[in-house]
C-alpha positions in Angstrom: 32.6 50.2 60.2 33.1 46.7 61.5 30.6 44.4 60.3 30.0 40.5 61.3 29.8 38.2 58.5 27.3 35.1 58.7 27.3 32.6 56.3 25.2 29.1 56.1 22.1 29.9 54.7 20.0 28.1 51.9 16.9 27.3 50.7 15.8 23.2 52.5 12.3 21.7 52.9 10.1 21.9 56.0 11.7 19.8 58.6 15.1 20.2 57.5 18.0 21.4 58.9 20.9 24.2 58.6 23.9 25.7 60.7 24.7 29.2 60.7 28.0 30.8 61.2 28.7 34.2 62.5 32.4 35.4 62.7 35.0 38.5 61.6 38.6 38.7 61.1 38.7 41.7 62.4 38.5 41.5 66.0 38.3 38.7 68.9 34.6 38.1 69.5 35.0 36.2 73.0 34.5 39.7 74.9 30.9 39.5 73.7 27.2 38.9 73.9 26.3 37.6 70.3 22.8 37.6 68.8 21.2 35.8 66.4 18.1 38.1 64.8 15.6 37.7 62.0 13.7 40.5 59.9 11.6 40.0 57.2 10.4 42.8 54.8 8.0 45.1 56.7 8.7 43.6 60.0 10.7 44.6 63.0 13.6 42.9 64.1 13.2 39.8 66.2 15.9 38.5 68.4 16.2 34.5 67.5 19.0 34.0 70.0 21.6 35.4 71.6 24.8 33.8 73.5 26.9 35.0 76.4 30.9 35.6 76.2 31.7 32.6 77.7 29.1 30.9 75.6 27.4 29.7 79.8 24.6 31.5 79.1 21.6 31.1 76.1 18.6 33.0 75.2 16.2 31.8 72.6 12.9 32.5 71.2 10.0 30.5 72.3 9.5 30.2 68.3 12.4 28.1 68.0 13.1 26.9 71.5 14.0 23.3 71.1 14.7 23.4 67.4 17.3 25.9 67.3 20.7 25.3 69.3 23.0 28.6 69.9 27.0 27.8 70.4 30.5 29.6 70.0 33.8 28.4 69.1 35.9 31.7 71.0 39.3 29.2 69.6 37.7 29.8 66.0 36.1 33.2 67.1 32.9 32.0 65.6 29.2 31.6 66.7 26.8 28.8 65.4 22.8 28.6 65.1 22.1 25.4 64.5 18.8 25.2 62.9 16.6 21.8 63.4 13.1 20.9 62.4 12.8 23.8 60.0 9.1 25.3 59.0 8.5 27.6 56.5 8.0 30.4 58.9 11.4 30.4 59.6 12.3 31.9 56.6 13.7 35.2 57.2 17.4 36.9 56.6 19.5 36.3 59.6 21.8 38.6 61.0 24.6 38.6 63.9 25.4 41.1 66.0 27.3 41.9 68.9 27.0 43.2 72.3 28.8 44.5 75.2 25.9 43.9 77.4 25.1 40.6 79.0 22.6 37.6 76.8 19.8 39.6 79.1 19.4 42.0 76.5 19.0 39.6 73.7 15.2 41.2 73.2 16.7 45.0 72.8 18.7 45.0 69.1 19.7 48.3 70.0 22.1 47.4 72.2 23.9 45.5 69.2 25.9 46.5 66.9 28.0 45.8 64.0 25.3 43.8 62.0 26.5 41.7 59.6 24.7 41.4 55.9 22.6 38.7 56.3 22.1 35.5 55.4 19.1 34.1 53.3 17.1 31.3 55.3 14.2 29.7 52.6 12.4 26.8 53.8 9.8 25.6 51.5 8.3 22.5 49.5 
């Protein structure tokens, strides 16, 4: 029943910035793909962006390429979205998940697993 845990959200104004964290005590995350994902109510899931094992290799949305930056840690076994230039269609609960597959299949959250709870991204005036 492993579950990721992500932390770092908050409610900022348009144009403002947050950083994510994704991690678990539970095992060593350095063997996988990690994803970034959004889903608000009634909608599907939407891969935000994803990050190889050796953190070489970076997939993002063309919603938030160039605002949002992707990185891991593997010494602190955690993964970062850094979240730049913020609009209030960003808002969303953000989830991490891992994968055994390569960043490639950043666009197919079935082949994740071990979703965390969420974190709570509001970005309004």
């Amino acid at each position: 029943q492993l579950q990721l845990v992500e932390s770092g959200g908050g409610s900022v104004q348009p144009g403002g910035s947050l950083r994510l964290a994704c991690t678990t005590s539970e095992i060593t995350l350095d063997h996988y793909t990690i994803g970034w994902f959004r889903r608000a109510p009634g909608k599907e899931r939407e891969a935000v962006s994803c990050i190889s094992d050796s953190g070489l290799s970076t997939i993002y949305a063309d919603s938030v390429k160039g605002r949002f930056t992707i990185s891991r840690d593997n010494a602190k076994n955690t993964v970062y979205l850094q979240m730049n230039s913020l609009r209030p269609e960003d808002t969303d609960v953000y989830y991490c998940a891992k994968s055994r597959f390569t960043s490639e299949a950043c666009s197919y959250p079935q082949y994740f697993d071990s979703w965390g709870q969420g974190t709570q991204v509001t970005v309004s005036s």
